[in-house]
mmCIF file of C-alpha atoms and ligand atoms in Angstrom:
data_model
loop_
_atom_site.group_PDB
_atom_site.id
_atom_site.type_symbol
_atom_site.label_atom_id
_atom_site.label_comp_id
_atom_site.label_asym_id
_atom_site.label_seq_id
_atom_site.Cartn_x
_atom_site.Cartn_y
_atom_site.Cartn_z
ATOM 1 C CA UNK A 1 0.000 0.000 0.000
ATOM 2 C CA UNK A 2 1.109 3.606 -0.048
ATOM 3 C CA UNK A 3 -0.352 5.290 2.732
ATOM 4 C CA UNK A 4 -0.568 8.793 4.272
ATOM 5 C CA UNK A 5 -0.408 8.750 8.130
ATOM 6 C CA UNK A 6 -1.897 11.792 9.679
ATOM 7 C CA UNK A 7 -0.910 10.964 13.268
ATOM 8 C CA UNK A 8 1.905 8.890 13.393
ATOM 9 C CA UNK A 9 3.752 10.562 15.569
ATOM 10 C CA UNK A 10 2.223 8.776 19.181
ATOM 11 C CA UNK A 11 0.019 6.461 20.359
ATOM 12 C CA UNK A 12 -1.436 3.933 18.013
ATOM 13 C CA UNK A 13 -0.615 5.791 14.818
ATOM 14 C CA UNK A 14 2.971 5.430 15.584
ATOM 15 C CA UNK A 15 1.927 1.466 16.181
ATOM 16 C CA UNK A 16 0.356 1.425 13.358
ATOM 17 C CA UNK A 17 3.187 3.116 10.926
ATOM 18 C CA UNK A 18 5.592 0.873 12.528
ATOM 19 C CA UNK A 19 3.408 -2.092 11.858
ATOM 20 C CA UNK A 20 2.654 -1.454 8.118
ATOM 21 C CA UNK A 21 7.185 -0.037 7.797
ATOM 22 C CA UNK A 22 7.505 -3.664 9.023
ATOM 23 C CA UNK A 23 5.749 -5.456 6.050
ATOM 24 C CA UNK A 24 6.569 -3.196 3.577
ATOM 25 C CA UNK A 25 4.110 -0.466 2.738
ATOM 26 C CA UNK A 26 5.467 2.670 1.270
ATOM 27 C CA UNK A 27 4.530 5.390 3.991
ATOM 28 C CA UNK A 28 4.466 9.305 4.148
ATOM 29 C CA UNK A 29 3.967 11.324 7.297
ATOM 30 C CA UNK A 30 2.070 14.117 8.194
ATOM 31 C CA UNK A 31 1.642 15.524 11.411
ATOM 32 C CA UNK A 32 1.921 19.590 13.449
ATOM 33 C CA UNK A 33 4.939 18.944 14.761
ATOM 34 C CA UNK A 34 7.624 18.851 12.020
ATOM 35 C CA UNK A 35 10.457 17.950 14.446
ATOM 36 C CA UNK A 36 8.324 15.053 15.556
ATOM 37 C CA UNK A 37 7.783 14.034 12.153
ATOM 38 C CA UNK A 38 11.583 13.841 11.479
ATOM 39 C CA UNK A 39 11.957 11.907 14.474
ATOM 40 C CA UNK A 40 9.096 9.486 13.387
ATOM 41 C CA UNK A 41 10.453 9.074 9.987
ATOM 42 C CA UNK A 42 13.786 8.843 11.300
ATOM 43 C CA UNK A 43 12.565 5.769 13.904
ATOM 44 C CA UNK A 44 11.378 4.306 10.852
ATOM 45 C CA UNK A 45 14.084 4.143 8.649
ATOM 46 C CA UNK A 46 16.282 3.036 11.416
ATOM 47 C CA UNK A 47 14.463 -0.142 12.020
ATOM 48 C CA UNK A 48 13.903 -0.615 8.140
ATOM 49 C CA UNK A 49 17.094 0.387 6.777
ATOM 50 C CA UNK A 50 16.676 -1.701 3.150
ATOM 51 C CA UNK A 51 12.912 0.416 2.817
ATOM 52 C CA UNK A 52 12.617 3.831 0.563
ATOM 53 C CA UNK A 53 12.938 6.367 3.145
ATOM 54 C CA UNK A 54 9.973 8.209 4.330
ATOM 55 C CA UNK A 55 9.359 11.800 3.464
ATOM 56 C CA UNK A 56 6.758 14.101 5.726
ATOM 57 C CA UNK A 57 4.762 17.380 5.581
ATOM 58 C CA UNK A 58 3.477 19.894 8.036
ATOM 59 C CA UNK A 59 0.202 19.234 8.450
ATOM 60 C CA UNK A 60 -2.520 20.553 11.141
ATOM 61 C CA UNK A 61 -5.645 19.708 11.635
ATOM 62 C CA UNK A 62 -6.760 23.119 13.706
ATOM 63 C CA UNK A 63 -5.928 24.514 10.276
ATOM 64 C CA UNK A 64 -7.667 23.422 7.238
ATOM 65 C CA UNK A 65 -5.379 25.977 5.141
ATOM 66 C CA UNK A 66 -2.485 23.222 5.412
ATOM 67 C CA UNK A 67 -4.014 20.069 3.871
ATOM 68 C CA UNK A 68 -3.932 20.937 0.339
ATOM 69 C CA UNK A 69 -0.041 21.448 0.633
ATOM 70 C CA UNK A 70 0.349 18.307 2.876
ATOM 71 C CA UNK A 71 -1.618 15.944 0.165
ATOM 72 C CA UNK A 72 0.018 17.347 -2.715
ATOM 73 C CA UNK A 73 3.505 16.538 -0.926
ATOM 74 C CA UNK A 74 2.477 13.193 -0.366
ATOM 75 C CA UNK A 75 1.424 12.785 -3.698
ATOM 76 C CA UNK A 76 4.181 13.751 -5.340
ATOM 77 C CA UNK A 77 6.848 11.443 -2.706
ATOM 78 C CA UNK A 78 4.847 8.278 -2.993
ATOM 79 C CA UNK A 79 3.644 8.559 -7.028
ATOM 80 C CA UNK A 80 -0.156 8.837 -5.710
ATOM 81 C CA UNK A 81 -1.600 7.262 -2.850
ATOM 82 C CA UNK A 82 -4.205 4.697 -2.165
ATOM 83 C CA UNK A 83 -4.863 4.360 1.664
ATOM 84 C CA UNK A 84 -5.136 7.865 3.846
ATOM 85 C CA UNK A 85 -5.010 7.218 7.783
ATOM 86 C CA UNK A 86 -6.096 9.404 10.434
ATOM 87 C CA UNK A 87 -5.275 8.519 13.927
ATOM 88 C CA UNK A 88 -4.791 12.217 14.966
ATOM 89 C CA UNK A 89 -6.789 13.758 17.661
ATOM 90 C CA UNK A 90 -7.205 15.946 20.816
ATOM 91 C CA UNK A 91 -8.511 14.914 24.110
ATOM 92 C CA UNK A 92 -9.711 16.635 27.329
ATOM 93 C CA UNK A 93 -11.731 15.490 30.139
ATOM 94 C CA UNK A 94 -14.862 16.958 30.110
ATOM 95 C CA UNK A 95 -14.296 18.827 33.720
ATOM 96 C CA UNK A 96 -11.206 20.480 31.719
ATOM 97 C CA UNK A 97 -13.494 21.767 28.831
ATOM 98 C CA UNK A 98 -16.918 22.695 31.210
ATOM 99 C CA UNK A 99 -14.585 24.944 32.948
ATOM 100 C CA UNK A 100 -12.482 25.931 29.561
ATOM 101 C CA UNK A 101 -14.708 26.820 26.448
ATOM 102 C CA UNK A 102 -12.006 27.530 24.727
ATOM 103 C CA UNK A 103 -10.074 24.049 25.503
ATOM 104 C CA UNK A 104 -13.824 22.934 24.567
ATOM 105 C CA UNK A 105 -13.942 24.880 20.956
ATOM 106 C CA UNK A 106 -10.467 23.548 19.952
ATOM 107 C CA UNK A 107 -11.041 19.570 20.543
ATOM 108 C CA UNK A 108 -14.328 20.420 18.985
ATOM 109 C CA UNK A 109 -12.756 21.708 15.939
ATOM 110 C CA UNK A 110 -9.484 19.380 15.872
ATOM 111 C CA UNK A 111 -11.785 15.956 16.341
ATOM 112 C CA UNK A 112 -14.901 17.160 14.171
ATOM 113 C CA UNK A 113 -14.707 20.390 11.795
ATOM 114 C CA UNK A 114 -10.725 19.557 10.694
ATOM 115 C CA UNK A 115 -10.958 15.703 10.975
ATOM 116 C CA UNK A 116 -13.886 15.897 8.516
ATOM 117 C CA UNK A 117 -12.493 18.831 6.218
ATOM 118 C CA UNK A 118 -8.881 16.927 5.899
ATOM 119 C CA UNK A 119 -10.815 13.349 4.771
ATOM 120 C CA UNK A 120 -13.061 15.707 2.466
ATOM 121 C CA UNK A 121 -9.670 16.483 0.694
ATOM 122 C CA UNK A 122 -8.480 13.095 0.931
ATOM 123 C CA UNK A 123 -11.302 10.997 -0.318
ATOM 124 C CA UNK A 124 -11.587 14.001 -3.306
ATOM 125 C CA UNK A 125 -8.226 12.396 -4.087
ATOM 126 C CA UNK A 126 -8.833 9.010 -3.277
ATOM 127 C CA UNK A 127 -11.915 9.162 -6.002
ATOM 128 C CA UNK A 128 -10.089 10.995 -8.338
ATOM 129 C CA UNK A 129 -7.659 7.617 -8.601
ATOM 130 C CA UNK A 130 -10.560 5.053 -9.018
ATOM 131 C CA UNK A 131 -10.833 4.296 -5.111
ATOM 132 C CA UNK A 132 -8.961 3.798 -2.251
ATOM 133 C CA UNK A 133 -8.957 3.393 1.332
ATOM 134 C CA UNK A 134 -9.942 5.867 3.783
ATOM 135 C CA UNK A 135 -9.183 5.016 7.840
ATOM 136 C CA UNK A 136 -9.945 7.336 10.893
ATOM 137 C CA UNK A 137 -9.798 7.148 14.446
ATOM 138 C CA UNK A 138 -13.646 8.066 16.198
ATOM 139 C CA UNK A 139 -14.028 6.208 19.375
ATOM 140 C CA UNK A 140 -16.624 4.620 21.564
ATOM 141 C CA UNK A 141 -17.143 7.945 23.553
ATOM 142 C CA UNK A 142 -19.335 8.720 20.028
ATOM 143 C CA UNK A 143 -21.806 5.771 20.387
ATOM 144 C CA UNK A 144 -24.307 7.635 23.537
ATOM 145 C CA UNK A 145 -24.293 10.705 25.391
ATOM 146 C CA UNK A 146 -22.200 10.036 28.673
ATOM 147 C CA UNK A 147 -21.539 12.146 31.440
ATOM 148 C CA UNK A 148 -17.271 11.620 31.152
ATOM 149 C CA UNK A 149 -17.339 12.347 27.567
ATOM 150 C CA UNK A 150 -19.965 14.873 26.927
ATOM 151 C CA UNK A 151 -18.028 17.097 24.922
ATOM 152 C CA UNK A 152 -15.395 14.798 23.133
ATOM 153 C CA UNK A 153 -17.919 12.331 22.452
ATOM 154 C CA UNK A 154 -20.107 15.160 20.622
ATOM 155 C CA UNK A 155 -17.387 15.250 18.046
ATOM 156 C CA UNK A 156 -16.987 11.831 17.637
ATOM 157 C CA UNK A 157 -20.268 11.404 17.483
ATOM 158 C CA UNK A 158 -20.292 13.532 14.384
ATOM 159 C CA UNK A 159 -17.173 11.818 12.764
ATOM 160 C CA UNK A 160 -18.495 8.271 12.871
ATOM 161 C CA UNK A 161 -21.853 9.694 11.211
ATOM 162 C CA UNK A 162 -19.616 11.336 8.700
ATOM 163 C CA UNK A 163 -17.635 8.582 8.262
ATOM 164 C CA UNK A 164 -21.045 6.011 7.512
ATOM 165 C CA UNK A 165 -22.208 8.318 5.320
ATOM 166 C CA UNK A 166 -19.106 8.353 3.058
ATOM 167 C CA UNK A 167 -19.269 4.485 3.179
ATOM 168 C CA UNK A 168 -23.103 4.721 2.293
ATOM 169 C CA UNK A 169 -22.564 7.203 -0.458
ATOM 170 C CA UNK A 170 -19.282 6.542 -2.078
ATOM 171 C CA UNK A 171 -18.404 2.251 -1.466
ATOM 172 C CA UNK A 172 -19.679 1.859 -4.957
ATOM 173 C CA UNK A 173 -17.714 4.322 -6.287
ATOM 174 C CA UNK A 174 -14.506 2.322 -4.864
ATOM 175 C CA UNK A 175 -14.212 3.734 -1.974
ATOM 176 C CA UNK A 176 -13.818 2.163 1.201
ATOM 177 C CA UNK A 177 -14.222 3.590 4.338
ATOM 178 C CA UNK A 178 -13.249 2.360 7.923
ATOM 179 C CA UNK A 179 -14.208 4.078 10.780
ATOM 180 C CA UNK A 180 -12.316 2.429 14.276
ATOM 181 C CA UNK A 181 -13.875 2.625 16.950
ATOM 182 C CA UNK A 182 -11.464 2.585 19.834
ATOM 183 C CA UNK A 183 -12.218 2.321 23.879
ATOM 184 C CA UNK A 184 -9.863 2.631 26.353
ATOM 185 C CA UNK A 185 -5.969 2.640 24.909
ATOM 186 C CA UNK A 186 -3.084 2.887 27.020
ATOM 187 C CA UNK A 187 -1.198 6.032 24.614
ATOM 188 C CA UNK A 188 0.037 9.478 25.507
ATOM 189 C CA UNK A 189 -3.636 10.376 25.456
ATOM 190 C CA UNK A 190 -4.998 8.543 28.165
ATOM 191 C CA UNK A 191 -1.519 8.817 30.680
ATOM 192 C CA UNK A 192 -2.944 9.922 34.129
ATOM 193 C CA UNK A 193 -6.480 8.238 33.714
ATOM 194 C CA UNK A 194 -7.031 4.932 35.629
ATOM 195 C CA UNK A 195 -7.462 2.254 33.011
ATOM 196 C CA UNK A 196 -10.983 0.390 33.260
ATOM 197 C CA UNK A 197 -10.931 -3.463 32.781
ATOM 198 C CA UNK A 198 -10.247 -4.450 29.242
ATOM 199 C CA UNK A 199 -8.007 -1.376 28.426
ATOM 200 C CA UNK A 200 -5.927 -1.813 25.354
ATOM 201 C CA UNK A 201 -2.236 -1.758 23.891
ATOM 202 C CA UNK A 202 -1.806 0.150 20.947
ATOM 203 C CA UNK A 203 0.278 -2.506 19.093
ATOM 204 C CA UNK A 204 -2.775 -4.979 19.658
ATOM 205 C CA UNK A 205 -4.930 -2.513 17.886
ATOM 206 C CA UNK A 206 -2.324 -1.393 14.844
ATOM 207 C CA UNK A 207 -2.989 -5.260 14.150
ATOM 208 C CA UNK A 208 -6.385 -5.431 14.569
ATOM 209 C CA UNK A 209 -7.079 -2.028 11.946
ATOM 210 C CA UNK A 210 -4.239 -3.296 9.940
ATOM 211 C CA UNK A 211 -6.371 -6.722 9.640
ATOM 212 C CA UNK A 212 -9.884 -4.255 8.868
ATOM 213 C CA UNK A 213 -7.826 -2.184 6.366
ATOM 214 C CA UNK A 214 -6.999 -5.086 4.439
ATOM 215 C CA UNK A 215 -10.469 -6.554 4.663
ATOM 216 C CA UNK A 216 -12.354 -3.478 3.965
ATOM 217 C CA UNK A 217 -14.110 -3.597 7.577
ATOM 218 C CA UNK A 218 -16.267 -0.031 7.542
ATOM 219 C CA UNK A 219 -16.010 -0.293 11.503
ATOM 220 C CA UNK A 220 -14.114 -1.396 13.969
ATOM 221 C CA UNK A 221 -14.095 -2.079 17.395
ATOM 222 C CA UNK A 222 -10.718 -2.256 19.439
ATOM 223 C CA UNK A 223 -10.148 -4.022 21.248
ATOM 224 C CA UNK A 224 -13.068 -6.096 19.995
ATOM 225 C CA UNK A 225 -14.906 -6.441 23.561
ATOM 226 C CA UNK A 226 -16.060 -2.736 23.335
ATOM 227 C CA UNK A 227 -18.382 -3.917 20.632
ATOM 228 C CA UNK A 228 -20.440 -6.048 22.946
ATOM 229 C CA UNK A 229 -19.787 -3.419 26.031
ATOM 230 C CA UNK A 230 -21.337 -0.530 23.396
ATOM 231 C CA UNK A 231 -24.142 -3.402 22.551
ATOM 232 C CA UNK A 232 -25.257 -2.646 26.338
ATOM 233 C CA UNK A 233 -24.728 0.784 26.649
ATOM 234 C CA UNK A 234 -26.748 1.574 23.431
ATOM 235 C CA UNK A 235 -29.773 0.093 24.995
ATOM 236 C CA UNK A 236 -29.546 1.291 28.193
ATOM 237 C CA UNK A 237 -32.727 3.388 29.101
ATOM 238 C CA UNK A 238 -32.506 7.052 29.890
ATOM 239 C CA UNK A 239 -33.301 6.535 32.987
ATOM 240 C CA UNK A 240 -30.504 4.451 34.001
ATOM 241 C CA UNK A 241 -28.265 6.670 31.672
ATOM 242 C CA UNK A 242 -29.065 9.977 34.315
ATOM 243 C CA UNK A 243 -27.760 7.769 37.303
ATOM 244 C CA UNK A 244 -24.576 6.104 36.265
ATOM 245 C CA UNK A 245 -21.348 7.658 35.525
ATOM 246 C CA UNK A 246 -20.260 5.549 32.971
HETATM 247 N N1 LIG B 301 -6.276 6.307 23.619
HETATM 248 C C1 LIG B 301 -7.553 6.035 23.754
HETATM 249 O O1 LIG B 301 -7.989 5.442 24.749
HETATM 250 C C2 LIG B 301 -8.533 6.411 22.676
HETATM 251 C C3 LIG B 301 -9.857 5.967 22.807
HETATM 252 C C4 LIG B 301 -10.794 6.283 21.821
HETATM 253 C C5 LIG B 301 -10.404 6.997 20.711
HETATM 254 N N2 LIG B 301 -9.113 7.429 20.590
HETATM 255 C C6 LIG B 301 -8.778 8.182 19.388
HETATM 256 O O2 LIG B 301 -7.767 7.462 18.703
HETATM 257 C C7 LIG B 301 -6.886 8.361 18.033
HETATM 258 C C8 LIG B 301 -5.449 8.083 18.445
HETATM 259 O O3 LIG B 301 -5.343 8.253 19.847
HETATM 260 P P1 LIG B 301 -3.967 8.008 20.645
HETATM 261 O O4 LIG B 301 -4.373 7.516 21.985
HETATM 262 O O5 LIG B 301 -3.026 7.221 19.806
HETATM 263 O O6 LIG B 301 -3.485 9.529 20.801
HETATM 264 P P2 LIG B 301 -2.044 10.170 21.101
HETATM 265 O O7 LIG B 301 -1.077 9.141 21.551
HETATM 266 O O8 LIG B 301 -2.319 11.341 21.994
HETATM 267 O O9 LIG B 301 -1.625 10.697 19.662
HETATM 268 C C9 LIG B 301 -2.380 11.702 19.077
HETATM 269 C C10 LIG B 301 -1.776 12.088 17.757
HETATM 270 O O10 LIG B 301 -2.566 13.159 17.232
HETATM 271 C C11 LIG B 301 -1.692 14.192 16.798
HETATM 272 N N3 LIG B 301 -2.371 15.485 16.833
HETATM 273 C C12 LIG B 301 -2.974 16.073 17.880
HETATM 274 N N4 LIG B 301 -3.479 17.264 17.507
HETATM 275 C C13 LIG B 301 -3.181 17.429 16.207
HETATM 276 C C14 LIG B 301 -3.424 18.458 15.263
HETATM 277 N N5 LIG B 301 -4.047 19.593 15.581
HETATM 278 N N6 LIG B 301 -2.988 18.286 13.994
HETATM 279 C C15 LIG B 301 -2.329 17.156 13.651
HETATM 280 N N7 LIG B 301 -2.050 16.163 14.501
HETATM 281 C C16 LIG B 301 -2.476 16.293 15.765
HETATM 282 C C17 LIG B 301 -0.512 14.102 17.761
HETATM 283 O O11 LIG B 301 0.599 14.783 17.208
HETATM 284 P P3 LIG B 301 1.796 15.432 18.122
HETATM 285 O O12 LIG B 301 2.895 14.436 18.125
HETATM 286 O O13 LIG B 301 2.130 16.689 17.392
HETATM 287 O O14 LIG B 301 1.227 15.678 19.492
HETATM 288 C C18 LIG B 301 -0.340 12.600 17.856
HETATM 289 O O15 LIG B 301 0.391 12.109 16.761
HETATM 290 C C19 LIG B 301 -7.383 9.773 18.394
HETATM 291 O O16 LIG B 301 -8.235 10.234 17.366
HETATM 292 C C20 LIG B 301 -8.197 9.548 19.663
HETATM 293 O O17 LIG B 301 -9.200 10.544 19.808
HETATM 294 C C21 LIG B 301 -8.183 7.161 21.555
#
């Protein structure tokens, strides 16, 4: 495959990059941080010395200005591309963000307004080639309304309906869409919160989306329990909902 990462620079995106480096697929980095993204590429090329080397691009996703640029690099280093990942994202607890709107309007616009912009450029390009694959990180805080994750999983929310609809609108068209669905990961992103029971590594889930990638899953759960834990909490009655803290 040649594949744009758009988050490769942590947490299960670097898992993932690593993964895919390891068997072989051509791979181009973008990310904010452009030292990051040198040390990222550089990580890469150590452990796969015999493999092209891997070029990156500035690329933020609080500003939609810097996509065009990034995809066009891309582009142009890997001869077109077929598969565009997205594992990049902002989190906050949603005490941080009740008592910070701003902290609030910038995960909202990082996880929703630029996630969905930056895979409106990338499936444009993706389409333009016959097809391809197009994989982003939601999460499980998306499937109900919850009291922790009020505000993140509004945005998420939103990206996993954006993401179905692409899959409903555009599979024919050769494009395939697959939205994962993570819970609980033990990354950068979740340091400092206790893990609940059946928290994941981010290696086991660069496997499990590497294995829905090639199969052309539209969603995935990782690690696969939180399907049958979301099963429950989607039919949990309001009622129940207004007590718990879950
Ligand atoms: N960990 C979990 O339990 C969990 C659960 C459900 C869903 N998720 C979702 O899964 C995805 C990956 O999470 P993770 O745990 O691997 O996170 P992570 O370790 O915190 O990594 C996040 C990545 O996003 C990048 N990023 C943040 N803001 C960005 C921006 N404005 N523009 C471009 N890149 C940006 C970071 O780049 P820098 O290196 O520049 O910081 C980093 O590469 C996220 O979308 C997250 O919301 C995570």
């Amino acid at each position: 495959m040649r594949v744009v990462l758009l988050g490769a620079t942590r947490g299960m995106g670097r898992a993932l990059a690593r993964r895919m480096a390891e068997r072989g697929d051509q791979l181009f980095l973008l990310g904010r941080d452009p030292e990051e993204l040198q040390r990222s590429a550089a990580d890469l090329a150590a452990r796969h010395p015999q493999h092209a080397p891997v070029g990156t691009h500035a690329c933020d996703l609080a500003s939609s200005a810097s996509f065009p640029a990034a995809l066009d690099a891309a582009e142009a280093a890997l001869g077109g591309f077929d598969t565009v990942v997205v594992t990049a994202g902002l989190f906050a607890t949603q005490e941080a963000m009740e008592a910070d709107t701003a902290l609030a309007e910038q995960v909202l616009a990082v996880d929703f307004t630029g996630t969905v912009i930056f895979c409106e450029h990338a499936r444009k390009r993706l389409l333009g080639r016959g097809g391809g694959t197009l994989c982003v990180f939601s999460s499980v805080a998306g499937e109900r309304g919850r009291k922790p994750v009020v505000l993140y999983g509004a945005a998420k929310a939103g990206l996993s309906r954006y993401l179905e609809g692409l899959d409903h609108k555009f599979c024919a068209q050769g494009l395939k869409t697959v939205c994962v669905k993570p819970g609980f990961v033990k990354t950068g992103m979740t340091a400092g919160l206790k893990p609940p029971p059946f928290a994941g590594e981010p290696e086991a889930v660069a496997q499990q989306v590497l294995r829905a990638i090639d199969g052309g899953l539209p969603v995935v759960y990782t690690p696969s329990i939180w399907r049958w834990v979301m099963l429950v909490i989607r039919w949990l009655p309001r009622f129940v909902m207004r007590k718990i803290g879950f």
